Coordinates of C-alpha atoms in Angstrom, one line a residue:
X10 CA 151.1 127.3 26.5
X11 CA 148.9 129.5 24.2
X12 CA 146.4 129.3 26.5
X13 CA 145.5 126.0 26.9
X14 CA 145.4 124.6 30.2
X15 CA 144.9 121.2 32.1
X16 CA 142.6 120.6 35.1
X17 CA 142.2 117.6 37.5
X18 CA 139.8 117.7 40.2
X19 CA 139.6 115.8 43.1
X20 CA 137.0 112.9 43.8
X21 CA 135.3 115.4 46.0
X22 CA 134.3 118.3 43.7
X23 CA 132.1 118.7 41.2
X24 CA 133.4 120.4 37.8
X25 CA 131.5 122.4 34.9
X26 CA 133.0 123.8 32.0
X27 CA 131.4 126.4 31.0
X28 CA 132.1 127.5 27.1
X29 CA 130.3 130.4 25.2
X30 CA 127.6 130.3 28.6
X31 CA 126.9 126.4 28.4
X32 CA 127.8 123.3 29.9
X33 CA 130.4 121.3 27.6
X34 CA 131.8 119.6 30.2
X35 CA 130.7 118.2 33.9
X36 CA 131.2 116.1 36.5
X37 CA 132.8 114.6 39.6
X38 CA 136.3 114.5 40.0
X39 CA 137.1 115.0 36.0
X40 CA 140.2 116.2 34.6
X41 CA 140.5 117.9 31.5
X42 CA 142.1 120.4 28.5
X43 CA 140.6 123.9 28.1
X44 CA 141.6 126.5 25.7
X45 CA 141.4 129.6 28.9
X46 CA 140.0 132.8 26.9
X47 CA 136.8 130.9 26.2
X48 CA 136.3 129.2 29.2
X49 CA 134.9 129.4 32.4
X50 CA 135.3 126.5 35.2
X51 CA 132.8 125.9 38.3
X52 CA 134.2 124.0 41.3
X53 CA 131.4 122.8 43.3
X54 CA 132.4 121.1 46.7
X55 CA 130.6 118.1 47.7
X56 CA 131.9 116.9 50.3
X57 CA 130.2 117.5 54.0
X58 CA 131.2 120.1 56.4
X59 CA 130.2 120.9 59.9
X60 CA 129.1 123.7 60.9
X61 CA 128.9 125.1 64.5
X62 CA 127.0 127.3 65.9
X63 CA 126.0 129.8 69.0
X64 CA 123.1 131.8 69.2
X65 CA 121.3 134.2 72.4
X66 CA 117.9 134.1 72.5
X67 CA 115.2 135.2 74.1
X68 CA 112.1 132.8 76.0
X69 CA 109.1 133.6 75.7
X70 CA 109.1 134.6 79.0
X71 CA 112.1 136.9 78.1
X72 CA 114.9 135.4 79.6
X73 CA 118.2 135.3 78.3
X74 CA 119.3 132.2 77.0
X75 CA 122.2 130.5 75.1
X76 CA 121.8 127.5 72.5
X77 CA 125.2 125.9 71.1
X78 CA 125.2 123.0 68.3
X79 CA 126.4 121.9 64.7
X80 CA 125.1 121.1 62.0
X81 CA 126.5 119.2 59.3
X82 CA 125.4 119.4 55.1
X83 CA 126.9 119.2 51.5
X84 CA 126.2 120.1 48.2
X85 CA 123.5 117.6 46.9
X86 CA 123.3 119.4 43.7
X87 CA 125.7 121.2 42.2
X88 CA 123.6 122.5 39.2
X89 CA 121.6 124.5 41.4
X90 CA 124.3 125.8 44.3
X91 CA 126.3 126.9 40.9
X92 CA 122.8 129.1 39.7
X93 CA 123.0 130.7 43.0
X94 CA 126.8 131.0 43.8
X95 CA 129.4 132.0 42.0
X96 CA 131.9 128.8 42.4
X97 CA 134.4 130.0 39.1
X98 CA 138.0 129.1 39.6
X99 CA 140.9 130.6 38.3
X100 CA 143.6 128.9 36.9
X101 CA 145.2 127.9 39.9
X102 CA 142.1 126.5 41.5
X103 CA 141.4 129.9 43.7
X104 CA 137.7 131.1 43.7
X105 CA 137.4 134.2 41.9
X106 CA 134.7 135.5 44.2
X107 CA 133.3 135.6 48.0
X108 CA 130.5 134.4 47.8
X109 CA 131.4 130.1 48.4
X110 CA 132.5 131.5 51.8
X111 CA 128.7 133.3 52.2
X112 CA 127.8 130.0 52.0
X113 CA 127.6 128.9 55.6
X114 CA 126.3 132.2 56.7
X115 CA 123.0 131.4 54.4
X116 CA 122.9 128.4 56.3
X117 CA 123.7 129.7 59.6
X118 CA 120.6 132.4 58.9
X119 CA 118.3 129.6 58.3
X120 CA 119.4 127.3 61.3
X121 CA 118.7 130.4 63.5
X122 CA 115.7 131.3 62.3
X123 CA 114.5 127.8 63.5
X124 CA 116.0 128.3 66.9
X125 CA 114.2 131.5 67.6
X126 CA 110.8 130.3 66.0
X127 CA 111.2 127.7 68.4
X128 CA 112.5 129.6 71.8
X129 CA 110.4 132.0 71.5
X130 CA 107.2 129.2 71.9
X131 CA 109.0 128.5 75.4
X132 CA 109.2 129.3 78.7
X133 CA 112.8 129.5 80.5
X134 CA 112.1 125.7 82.4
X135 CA 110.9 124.3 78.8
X136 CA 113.7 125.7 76.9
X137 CA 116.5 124.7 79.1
X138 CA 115.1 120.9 78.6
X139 CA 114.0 120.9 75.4
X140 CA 117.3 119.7 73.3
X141 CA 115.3 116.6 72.0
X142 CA 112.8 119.1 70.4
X143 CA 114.5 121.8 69.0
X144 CA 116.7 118.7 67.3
X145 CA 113.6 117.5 65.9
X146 CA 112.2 120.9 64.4
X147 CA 116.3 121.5 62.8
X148 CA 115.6 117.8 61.0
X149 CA 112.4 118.5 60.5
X150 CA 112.2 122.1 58.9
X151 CA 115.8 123.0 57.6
X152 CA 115.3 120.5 54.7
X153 CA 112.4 122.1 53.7
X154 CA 113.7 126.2 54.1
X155 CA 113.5 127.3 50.3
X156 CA 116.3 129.2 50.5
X157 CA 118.3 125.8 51.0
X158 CA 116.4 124.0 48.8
X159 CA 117.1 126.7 45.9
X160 CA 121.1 126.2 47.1
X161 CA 120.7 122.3 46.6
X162 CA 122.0 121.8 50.5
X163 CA 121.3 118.9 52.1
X164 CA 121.4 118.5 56.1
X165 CA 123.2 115.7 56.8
X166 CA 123.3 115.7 61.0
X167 CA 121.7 118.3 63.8
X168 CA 123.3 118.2 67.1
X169 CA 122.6 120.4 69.9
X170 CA 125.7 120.4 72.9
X171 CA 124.2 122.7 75.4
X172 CA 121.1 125.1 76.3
X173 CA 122.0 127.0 78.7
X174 CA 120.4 130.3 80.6
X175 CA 122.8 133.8 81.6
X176 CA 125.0 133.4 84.2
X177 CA 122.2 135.4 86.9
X178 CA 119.6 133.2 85.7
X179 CA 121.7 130.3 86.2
X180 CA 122.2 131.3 90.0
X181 CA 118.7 131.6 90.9
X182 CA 118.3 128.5 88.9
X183 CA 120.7 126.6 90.6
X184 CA 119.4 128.2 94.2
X185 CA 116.0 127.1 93.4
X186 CA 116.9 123.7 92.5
X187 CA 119.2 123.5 95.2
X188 CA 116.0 124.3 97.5
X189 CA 114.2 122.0 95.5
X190 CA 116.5 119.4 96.3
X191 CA 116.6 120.2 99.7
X192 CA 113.0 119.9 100.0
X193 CA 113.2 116.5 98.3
X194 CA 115.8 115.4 100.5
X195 CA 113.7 116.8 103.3
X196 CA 110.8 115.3 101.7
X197 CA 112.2 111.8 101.5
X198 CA 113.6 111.5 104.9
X199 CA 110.2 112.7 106.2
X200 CA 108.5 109.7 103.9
X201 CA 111.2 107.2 105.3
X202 CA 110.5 108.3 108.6
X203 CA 106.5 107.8 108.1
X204 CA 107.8 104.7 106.2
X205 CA 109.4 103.5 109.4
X206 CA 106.5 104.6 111.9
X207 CA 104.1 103.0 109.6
X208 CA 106.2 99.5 109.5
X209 CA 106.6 99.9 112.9
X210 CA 103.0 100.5 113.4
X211 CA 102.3 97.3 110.7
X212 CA 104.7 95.3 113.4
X213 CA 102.9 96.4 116.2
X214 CA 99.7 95.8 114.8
X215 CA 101.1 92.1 113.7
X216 CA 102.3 91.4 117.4
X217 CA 99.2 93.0 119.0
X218 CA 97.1 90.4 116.7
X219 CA 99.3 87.7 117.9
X220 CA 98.8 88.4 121.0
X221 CA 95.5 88.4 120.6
X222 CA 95.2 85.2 118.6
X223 CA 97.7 83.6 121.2
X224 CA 95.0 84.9 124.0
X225 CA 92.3 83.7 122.0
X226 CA 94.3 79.9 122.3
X227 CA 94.9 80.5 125.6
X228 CA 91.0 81.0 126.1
X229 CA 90.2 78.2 123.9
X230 CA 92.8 76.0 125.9
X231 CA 91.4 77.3 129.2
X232 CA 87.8 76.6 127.6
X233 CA 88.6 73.5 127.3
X234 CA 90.2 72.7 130.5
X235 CA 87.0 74.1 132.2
X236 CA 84.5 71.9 130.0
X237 CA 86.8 68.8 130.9
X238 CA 86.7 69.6 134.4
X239 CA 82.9 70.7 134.1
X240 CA 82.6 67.3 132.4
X241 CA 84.6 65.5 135.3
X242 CA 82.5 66.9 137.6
X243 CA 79.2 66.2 136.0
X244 CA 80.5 62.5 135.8
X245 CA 81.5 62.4 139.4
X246 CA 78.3 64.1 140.4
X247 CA 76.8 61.4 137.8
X248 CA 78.4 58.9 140.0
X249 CA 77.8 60.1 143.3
X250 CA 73.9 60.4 142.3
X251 CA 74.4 57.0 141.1
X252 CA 75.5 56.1 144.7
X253 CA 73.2 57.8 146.3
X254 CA 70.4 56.5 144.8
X255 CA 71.7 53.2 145.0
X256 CA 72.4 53.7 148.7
X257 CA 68.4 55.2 149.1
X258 CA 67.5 52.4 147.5
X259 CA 69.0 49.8 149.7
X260 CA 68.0 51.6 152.7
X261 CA 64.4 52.0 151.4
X262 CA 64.7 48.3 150.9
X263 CA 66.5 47.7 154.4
X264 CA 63.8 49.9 155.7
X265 CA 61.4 47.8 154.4
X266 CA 63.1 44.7 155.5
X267 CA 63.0 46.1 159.0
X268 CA 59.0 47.3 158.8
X269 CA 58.8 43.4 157.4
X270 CA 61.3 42.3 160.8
X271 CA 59.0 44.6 162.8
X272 CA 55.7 43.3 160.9
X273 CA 56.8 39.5 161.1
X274 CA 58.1 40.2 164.9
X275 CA 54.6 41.5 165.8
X276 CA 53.1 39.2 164.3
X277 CA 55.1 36.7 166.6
X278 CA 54.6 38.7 169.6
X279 CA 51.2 38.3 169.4
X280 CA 51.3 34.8 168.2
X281 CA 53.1 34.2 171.5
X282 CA 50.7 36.7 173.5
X283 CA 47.7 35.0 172.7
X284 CA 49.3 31.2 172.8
X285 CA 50.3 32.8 176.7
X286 CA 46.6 34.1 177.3
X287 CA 45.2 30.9 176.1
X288 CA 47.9 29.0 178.4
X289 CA 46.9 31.8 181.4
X290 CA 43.6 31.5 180.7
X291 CA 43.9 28.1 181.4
X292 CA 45.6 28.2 184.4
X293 CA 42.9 30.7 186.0
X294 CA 40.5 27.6 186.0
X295 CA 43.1 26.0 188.4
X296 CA 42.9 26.1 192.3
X297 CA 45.9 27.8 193.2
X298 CA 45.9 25.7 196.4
X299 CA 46.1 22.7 194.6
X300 CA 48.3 23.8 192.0
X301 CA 50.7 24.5 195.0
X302 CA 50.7 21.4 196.6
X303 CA 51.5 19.9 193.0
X304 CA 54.5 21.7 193.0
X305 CA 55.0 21.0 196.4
X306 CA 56.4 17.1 195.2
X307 CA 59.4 18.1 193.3
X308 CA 60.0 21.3 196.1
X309 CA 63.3 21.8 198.0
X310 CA 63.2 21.9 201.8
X311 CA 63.6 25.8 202.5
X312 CA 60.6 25.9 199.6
X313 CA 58.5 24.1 201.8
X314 CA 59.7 25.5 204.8
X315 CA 59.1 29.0 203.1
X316 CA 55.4 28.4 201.9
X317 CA 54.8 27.1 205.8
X318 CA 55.8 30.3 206.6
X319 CA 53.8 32.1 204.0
X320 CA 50.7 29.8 204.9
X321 CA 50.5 30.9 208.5
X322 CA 50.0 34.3 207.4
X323 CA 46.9 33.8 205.7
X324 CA 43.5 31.9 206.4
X325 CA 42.4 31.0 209.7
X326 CA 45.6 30.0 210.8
X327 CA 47.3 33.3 210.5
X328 CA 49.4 34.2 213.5
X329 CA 50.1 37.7 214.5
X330 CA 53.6 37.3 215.1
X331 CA 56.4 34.6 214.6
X332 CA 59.8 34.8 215.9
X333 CA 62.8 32.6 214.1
X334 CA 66.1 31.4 215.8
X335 CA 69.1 32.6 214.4
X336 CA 69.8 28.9 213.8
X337 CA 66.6 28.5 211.7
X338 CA 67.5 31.3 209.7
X339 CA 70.8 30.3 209.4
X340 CA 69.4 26.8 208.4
X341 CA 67.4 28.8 206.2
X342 CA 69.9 30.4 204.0
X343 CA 72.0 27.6 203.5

């Protein structure tokens, strides 16, 4: 009524009231009077809004590629987004001109320029993987655009959702991995199979060394059984020299013993030859005449008859022949 008016804003907007081209009145969520034909209101929205975004680029290698994300800012100060945008109000709380809804297209301009900068310092393989660095360069240069600065926006949140290449790029990519892949599946069953040959030839190698340390026992074993054997032997050759020389040295001794038997037997021998010389001797200085009619005393009959006989065959008396009776001879040999 008469022109004055009432205004409440919400806890998410900042108000100026603008009289006469200054400030009279400001702040966040305020409500006030005005008197309308000399006075102006600003609106300024504070609260954060996202903002999505799609943009084609080109790599540096010129290839076609798509980057999709959001941002998210706000207003951090309203004094300055009001110097640069016109955020008046009617009375019913309707902006009286376009330019608040330019607002994201400012931002959208600076968030691009960004991208681009940044895609067009890649290749195709480094932009598709390079999300974690084109979020970085967002965080790290959209604060600092001066265009943003001079609108007092503040960037709350960068997210990027996909990088991805045209739809023919994407087919050769997707061949060329899928022959990658192929070759590291082809790869990897070739380096289990040379991991299998070269356990089996570890195995092999193990065995063949226990074979050859069990051959190596076995010689030892065998070694062993030879020098006890060769051992045994020498012992029982030992022995048997032991014998023999024991045996040689009882048959040199024997041997002696019998040149002693033989020595001590001669020795008798001749004892008893020369006590039979000295007792021949003696009887050569006998008359063998006499010495036969001494033995003639103790002779049998067929003795004496016998050296009658043997008489009258010698000396003067020797007859030239004698004839006997059967019944002498007969006498004779009885």
């Amino acid at each position: 009524m008469f022109g004055i008016n009432f205004y409440k804003a919400d806890p998410s907007t900042h108000v100026m009231l603008f009289k006469n081209g200054e400030v009279k009145l400001q702040g966040r969520g305020t409500s006030f009077y005005y008197y309308a034909p000399n006075a102006s209101i600003v609106a300024v929205p504070l609260s954060s809004k996202e903002l999505p975004f799609v943009f084609r680029m080109k790599t540096k290698d010129f290839q076609e590629i798509t980057v999709q994300g959001q941002i998210t800012f706000r207003i951090d100060r309203p004094e300055a987004a009001a110097q640069m945008i016109n955020f008046s109000i009617n009375a019913k709380g309707m902006y009286l001109s376009d330019e608040p809804e330019g607002l994201d297209e400012r931002i959208m301009r600076s968030v691009q320029v960004v991208v681009r900068n940044a895609m067009e310092s890649m290749n195709l393989q480094q932009a598709l993987s390079s999300a974690k660095v084109l979020t970085g360069a967002l965080q790290e240069q959209l604060p600092v655009q001066s265009n943003l600065q001079r609108l007092g926006i503040e960037i709350t949140e960068v997210s990027l959702t996909a990088i991805s290449p045209a739809p023919e790029t994407a087919k050769a990519l997707e061949a060329e991995v899928r022959e990658a892949l192929l070759r590291d599946a082809d790869n990897a069953i070739y380096a289990r199979r040379l991991s299998s040959i070269e356990k089996e030839k570890q195995v092999r190698e193990e065995e063949l060394e226990t074979e050859k340390a069990i051959a190596r026992k076995q010689q030892d074993l065998e070694k062993q059984a030879l020098e006890a054997e060769r051992e045994k032997l020498q012992q029982q050759f030992n022995m048997d020299q032991e014998k023999l020389l024991a045996r040689t040295d009882n048959e040199r001794k024997r041997a002696e013993l019998v040149e002693l038997e033989n020595a001590n037997s001669k020795a008798r021998a001749d004892a008893k030859a020369y006590d039979l010389k000295a007792q021949l001797a003696a009887f050569n200085d006998i008359d063998l005449e006499r010495l036969k009619v001494m033995n003639m005393n103790a002779a049998r009959p067929e003795q004496l008859i016998a050296q009658a006989i043997e008489n009258l065959t010698k000396g003067e008396n020797k007859v030239g022949s004698l004839n006997f009776s059967p019944e002498l001879l007969q006498s004779l040999i009885r």
